[in-house]
mmCIF file of C-alpha atoms in Angstrom:
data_model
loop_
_atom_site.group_PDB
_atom_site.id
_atom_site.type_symbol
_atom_site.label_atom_id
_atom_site.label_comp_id
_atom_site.label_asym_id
_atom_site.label_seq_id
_atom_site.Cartn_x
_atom_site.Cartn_y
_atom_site.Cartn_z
ATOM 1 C CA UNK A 1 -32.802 5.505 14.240
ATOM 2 C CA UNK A 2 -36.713 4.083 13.449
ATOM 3 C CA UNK A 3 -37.956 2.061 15.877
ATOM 4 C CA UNK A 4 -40.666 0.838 13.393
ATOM 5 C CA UNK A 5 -39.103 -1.910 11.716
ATOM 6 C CA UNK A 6 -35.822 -3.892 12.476
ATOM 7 C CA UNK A 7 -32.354 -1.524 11.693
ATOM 8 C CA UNK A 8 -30.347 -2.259 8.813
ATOM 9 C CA UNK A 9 -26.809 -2.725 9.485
ATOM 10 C CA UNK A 10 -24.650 -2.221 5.299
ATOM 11 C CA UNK A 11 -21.813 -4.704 5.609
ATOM 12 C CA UNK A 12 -18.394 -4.117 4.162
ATOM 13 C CA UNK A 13 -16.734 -7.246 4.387
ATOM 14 C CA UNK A 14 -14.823 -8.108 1.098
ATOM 15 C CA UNK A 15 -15.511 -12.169 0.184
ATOM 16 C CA UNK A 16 -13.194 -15.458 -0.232
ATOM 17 C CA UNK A 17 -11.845 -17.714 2.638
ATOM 18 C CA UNK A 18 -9.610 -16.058 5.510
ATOM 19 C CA UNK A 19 -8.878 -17.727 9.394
ATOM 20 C CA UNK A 20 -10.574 -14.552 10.570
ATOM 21 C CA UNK A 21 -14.441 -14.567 11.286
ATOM 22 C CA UNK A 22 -16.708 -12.513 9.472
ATOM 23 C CA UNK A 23 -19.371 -10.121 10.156
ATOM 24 C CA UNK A 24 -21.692 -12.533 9.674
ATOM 25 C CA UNK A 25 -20.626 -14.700 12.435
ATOM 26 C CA UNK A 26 -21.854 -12.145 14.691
ATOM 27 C CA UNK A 27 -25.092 -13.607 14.081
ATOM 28 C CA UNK A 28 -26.962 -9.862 14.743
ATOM 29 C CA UNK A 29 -30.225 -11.384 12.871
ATOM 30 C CA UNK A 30 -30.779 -13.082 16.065
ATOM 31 C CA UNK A 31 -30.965 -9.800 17.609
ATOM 32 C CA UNK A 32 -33.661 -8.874 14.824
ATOM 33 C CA UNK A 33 -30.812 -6.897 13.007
ATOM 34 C CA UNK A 34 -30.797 -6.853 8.807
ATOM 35 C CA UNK A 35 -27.390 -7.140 7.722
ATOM 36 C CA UNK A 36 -26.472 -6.622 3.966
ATOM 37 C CA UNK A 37 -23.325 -7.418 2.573
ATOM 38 C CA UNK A 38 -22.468 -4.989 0.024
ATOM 39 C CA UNK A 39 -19.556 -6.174 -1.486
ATOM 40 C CA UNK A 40 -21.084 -8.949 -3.582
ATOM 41 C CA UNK A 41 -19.852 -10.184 -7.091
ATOM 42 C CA UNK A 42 -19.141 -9.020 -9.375
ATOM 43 C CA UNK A 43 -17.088 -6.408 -7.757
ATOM 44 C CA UNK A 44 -16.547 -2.787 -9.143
ATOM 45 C CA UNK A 45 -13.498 -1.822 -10.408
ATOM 46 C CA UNK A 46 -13.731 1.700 -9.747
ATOM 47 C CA UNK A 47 -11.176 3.015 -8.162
ATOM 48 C CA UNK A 48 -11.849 6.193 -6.086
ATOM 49 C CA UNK A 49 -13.995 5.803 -2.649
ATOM 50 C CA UNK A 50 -16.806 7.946 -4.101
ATOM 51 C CA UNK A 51 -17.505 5.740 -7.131
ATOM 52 C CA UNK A 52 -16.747 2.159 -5.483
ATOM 53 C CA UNK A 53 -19.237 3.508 -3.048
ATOM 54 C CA UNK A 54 -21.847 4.151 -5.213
ATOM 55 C CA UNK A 55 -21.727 1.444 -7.398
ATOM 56 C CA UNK A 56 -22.418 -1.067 -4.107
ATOM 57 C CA UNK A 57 -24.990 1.222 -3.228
ATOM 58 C CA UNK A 58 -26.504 0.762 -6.886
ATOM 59 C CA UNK A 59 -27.275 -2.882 -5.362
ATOM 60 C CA UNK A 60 -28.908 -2.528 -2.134
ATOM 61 C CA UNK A 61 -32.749 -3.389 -3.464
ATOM 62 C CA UNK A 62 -34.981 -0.698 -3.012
ATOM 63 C CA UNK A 63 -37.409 -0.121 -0.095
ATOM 64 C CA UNK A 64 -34.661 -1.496 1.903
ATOM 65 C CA UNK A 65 -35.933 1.483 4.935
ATOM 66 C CA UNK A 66 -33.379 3.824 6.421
ATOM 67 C CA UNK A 67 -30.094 2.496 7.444
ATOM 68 C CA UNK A 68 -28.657 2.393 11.342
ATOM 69 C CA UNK A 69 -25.321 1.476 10.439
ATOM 70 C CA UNK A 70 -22.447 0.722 8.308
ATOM 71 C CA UNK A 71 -19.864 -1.614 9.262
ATOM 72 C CA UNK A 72 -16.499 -2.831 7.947
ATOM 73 C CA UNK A 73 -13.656 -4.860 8.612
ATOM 74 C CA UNK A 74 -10.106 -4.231 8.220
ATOM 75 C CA UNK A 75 -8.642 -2.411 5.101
ATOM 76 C CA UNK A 76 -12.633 -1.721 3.907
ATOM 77 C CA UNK A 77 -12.684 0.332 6.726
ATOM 78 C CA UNK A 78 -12.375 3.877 4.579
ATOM 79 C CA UNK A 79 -14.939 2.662 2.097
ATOM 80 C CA UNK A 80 -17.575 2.828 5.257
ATOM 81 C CA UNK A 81 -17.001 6.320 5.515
ATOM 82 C CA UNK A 82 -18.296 7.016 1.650
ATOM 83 C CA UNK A 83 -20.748 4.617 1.694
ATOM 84 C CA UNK A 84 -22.291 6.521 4.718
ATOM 85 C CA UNK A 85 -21.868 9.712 3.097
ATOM 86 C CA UNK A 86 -23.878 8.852 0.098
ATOM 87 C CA UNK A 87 -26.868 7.435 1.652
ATOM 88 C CA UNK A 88 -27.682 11.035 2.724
ATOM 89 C CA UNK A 89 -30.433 11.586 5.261
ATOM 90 C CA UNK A 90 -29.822 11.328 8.685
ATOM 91 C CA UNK A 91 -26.181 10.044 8.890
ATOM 92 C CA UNK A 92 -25.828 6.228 10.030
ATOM 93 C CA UNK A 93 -23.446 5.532 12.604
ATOM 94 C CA UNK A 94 -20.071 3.918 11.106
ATOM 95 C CA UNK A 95 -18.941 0.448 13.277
ATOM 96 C CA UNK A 96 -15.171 -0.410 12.572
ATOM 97 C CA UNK A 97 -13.719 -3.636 12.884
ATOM 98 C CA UNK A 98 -9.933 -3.565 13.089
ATOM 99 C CA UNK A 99 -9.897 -1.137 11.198
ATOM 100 C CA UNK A 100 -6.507 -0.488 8.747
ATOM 101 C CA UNK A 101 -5.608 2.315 6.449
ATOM 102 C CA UNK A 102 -4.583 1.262 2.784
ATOM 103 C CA UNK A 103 -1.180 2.783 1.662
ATOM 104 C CA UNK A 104 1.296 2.452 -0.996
ATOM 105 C CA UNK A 105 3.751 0.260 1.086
ATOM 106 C CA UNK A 106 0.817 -2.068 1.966
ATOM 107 C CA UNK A 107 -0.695 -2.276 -1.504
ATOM 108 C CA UNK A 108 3.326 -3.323 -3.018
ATOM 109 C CA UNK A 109 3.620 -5.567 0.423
ATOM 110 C CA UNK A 110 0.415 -7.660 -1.070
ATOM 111 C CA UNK A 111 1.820 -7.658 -4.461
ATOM 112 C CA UNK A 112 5.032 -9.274 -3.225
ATOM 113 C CA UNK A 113 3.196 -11.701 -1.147
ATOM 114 C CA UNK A 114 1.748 -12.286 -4.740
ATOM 115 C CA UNK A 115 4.334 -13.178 -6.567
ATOM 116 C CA UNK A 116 5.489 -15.185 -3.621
ATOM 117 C CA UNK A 117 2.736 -16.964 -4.162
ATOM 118 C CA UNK A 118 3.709 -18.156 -7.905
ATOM 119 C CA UNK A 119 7.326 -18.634 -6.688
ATOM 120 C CA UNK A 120 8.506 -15.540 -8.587
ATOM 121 C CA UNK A 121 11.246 -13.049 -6.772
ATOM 122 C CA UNK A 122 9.815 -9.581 -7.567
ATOM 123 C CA UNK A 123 11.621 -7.444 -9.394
ATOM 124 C CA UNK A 124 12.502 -4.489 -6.784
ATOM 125 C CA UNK A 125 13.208 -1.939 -9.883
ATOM 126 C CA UNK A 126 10.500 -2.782 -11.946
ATOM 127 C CA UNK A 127 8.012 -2.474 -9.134
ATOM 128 C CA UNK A 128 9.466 0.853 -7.927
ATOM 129 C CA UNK A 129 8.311 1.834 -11.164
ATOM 130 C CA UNK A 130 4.775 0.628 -11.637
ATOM 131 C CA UNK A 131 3.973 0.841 -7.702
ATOM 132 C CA UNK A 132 4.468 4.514 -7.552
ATOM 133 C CA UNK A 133 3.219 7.267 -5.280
ATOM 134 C CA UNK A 134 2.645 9.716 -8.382
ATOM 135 C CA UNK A 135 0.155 7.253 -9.935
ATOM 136 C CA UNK A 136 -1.482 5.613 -7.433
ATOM 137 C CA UNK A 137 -2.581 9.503 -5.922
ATOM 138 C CA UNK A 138 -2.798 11.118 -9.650
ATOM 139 C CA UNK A 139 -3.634 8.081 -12.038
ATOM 140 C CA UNK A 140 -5.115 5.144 -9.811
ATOM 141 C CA UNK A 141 -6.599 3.745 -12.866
ATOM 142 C CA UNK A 142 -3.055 3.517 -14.542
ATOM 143 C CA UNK A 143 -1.621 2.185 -11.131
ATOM 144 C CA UNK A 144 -3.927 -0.920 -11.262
ATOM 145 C CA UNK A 145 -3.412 -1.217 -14.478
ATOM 146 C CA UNK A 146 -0.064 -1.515 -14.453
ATOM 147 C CA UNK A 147 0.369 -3.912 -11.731
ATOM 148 C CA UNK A 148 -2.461 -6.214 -13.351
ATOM 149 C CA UNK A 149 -0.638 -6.527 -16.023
ATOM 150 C CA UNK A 150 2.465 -7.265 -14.867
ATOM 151 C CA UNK A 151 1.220 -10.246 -12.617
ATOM 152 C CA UNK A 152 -0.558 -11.680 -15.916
ATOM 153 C CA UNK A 153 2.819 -12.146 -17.424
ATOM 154 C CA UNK A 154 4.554 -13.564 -14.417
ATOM 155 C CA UNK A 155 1.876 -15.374 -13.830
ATOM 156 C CA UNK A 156 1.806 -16.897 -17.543
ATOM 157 C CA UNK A 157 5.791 -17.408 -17.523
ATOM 158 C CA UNK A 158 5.555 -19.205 -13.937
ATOM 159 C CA UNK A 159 2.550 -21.650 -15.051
ATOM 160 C CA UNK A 160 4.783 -22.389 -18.126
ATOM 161 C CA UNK A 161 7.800 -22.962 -16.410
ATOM 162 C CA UNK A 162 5.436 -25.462 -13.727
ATOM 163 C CA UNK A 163 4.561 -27.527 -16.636
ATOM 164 C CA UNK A 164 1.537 -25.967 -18.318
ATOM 165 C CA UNK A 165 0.853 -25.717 -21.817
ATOM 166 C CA UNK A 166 0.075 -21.941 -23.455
ATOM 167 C CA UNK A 167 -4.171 -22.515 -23.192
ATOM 168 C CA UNK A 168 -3.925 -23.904 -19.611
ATOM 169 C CA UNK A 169 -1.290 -20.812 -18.860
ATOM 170 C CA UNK A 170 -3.331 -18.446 -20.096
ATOM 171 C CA UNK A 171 -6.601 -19.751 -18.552
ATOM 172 C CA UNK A 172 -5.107 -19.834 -15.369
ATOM 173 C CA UNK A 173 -3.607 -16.795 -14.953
ATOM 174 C CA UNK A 174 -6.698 -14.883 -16.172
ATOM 175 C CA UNK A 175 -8.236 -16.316 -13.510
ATOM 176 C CA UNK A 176 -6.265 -15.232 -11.364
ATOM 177 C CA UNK A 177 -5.463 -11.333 -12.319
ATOM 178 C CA UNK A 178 -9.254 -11.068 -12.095
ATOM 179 C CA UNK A 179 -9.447 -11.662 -8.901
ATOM 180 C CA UNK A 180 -6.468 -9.958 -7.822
ATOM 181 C CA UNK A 181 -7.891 -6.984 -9.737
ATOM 182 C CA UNK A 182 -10.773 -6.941 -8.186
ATOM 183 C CA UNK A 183 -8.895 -6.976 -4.919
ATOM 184 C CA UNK A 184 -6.264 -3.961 -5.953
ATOM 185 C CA UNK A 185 -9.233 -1.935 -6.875
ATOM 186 C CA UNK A 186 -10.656 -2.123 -4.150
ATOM 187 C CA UNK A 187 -7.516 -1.790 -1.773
ATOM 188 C CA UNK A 188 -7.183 1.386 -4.625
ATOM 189 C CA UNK A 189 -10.076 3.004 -3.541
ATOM 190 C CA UNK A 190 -10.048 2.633 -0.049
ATOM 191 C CA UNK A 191 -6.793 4.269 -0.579
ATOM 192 C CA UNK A 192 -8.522 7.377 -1.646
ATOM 193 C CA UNK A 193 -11.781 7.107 0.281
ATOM 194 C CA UNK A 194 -12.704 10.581 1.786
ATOM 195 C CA UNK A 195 -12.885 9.696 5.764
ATOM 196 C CA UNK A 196 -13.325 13.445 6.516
ATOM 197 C CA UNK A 197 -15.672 15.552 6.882
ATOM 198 C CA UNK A 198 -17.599 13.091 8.691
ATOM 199 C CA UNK A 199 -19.631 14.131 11.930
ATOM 200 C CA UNK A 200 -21.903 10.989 12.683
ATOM 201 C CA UNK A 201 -21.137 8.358 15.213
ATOM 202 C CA UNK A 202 -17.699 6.375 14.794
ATOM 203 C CA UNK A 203 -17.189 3.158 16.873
ATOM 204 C CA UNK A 204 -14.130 1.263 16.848
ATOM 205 C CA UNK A 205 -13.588 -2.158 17.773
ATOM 206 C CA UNK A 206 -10.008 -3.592 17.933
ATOM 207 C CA UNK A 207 -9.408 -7.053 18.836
ATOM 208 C CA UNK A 208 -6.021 -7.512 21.656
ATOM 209 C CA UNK A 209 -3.572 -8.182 19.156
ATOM 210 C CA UNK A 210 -4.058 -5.420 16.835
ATOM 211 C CA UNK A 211 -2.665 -2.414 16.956
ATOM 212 C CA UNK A 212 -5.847 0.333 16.983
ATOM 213 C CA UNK A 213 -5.869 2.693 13.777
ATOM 214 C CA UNK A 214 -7.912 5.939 13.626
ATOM 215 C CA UNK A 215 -9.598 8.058 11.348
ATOM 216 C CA UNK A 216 -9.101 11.355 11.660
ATOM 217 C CA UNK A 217 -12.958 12.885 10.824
ATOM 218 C CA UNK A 218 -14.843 15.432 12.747
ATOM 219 C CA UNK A 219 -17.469 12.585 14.271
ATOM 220 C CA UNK A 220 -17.827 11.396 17.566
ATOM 221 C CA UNK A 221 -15.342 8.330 17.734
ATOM 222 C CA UNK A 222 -15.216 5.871 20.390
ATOM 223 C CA UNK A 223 -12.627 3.271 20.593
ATOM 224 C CA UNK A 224 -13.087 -0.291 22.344
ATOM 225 C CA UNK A 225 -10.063 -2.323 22.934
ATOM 226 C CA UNK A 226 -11.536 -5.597 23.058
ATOM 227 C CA UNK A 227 -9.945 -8.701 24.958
ATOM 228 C CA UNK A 228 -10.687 -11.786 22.305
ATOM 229 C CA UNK A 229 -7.878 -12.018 19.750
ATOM 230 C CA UNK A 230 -7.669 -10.954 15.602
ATOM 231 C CA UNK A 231 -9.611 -14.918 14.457
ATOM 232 C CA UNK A 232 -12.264 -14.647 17.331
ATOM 233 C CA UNK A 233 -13.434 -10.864 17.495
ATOM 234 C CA UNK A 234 -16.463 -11.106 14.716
ATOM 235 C CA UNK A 235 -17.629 -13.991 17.166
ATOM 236 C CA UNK A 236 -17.369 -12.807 20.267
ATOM 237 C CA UNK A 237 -19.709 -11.954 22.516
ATOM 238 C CA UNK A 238 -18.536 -8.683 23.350
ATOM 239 C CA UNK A 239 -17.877 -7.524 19.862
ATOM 240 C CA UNK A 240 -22.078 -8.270 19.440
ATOM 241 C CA UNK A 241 -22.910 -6.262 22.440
ATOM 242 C CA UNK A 242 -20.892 -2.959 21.792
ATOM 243 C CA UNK A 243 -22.718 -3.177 18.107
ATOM 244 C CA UNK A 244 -25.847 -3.887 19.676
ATOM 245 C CA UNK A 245 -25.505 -0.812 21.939
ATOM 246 C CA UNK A 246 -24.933 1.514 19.353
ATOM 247 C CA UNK A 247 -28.273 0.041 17.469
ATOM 248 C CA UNK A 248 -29.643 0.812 20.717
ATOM 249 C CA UNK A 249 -30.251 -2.513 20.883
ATOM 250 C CA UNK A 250 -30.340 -4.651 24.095
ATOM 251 C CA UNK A 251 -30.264 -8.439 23.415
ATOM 252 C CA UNK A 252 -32.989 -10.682 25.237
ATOM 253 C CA UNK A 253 -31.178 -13.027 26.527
ATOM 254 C CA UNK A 254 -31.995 -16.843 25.426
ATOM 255 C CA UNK A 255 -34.156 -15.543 22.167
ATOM 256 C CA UNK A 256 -33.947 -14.455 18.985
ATOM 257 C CA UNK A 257 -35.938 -11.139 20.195
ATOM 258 C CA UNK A 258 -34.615 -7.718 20.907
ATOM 259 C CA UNK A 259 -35.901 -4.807 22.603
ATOM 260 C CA UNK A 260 -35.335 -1.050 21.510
ATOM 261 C CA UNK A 261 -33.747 1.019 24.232
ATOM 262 C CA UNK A 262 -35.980 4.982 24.267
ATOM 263 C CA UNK A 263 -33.058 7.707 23.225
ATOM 264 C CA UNK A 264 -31.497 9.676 26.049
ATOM 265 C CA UNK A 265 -33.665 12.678 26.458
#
């Protein structure tokens, strides 16, 4: 990493209220570590790792300086992996943040929750049919597609049912497939995010109620089980100090300074 200015730190961290903290609440500028969130609206709607990865990188401004690490939390986790990969260079180390892998039953788990959300049972055959294993590894585009569009009409027919004319219906649900697209495209292409071949640093940090999830890539992982719980661990003090050390970073206690640790020889 170069000493010469402070190390960037490329932030996966995808936006909109949870209980959870956020990277941000690590408060690592104190430490005199850049952090910048990449996924920043308007999201991309691509769909494979490679191309969701580029398209952030498309916004990082230029003359940003080399980057030390990229982090991510929870089911952005893959997406690290490609966004290292493309920055080229000397590889970044990747930081993890309980981590998860996205899969098929997950992705149709979220779209239930969905539909839960509108008061509408799913439809178990119908969703065997969109949410399938065929598209979502052959024809992701289709898969998101088709799932999109399906909640747009539920949504439209539950908003009617509630009371709402056809304009406020429509509105409303619009609203609300975009964001859930935006959401399925990315849970797509973290699906099909290429973790492996990567041989850079890996650091893992799982809070003590999550179960730990691994990558398999050729890198040197380390795994931290942490002892603050899933809402707490992107504020806790322990969480900052295993990222610090792997900036080589050790925090000055009582300041917003830092001080660069020399590489082992």
């Amino acid at each position: 990493m170069h000493q010469s200015q402070d190390p960037l730190v490329l932030a996966l961290d995808y936006p909109g209220y949870r209980k959870e903290a956020r990277i941000e609440e690590l408060g690592l500028d104190r430490h005199g570590v850049r952090v910048h969130g990449l996924l920043r609206g308007p999201l991309p709607r691509a769909v494979s790792g490679a191309g969701y990865a580029a398209r952030l990188l498309a916004n990082v401004p230029s003359g940003s300086g080399p980057v030390a690490a990229v982090a991510a939390y929870c089911a952005s986790a893959p997406l690290a992996f490609e966004v290292a990969a493309a920055l080229g260079g000397e590889p970044p180390a990747i930081v993890l943040f309980d981590a998860e892998a996205t899969s098929l039953d997950s992705i149709t788990a979220d779209y239930r929750a969905r539909l839960g959300g509108l008061g509408v049972p799913p439809d178990e055959r119908e969703l065997c049919e969109r949410a399938d294993a065929d598209a979502l590894a052959d024809d992701p585009g289709r898969f998101v597609a088709e799932l999109a569009g399906d909640l747009a009409r539920r949504a439209r027919g539950a908003l009617r049912a509630a009371g709402a004319d056809e304009a406020e219906s429509a509105a409303s649900a619009t609203h609300m497939v975009s964001a859930y697209t935006d959401w399925l495209s990315h849970l797509v292409a973290a699906h099909h995010a290429r973790t492996s071949p990567w041989e850079g640093e890996v650091l893992r940090l799982s809070s003590a109620d999550t179960d730990p999830f691994g990558f398999t890539c050729a890198g040197r992982q380390r795994a931290l089980r942490l002892g603050c719980d899933r809402f707490e661990l992107l504020r806790s003090e322990e969480t900052r100090a295993a990222v610090l050390e792997t900036l080589g970073i050790a925090p000055t206690a009582g300041t917003g300074e830092r001080t660069a640790r020399c590489p082992a020889a």
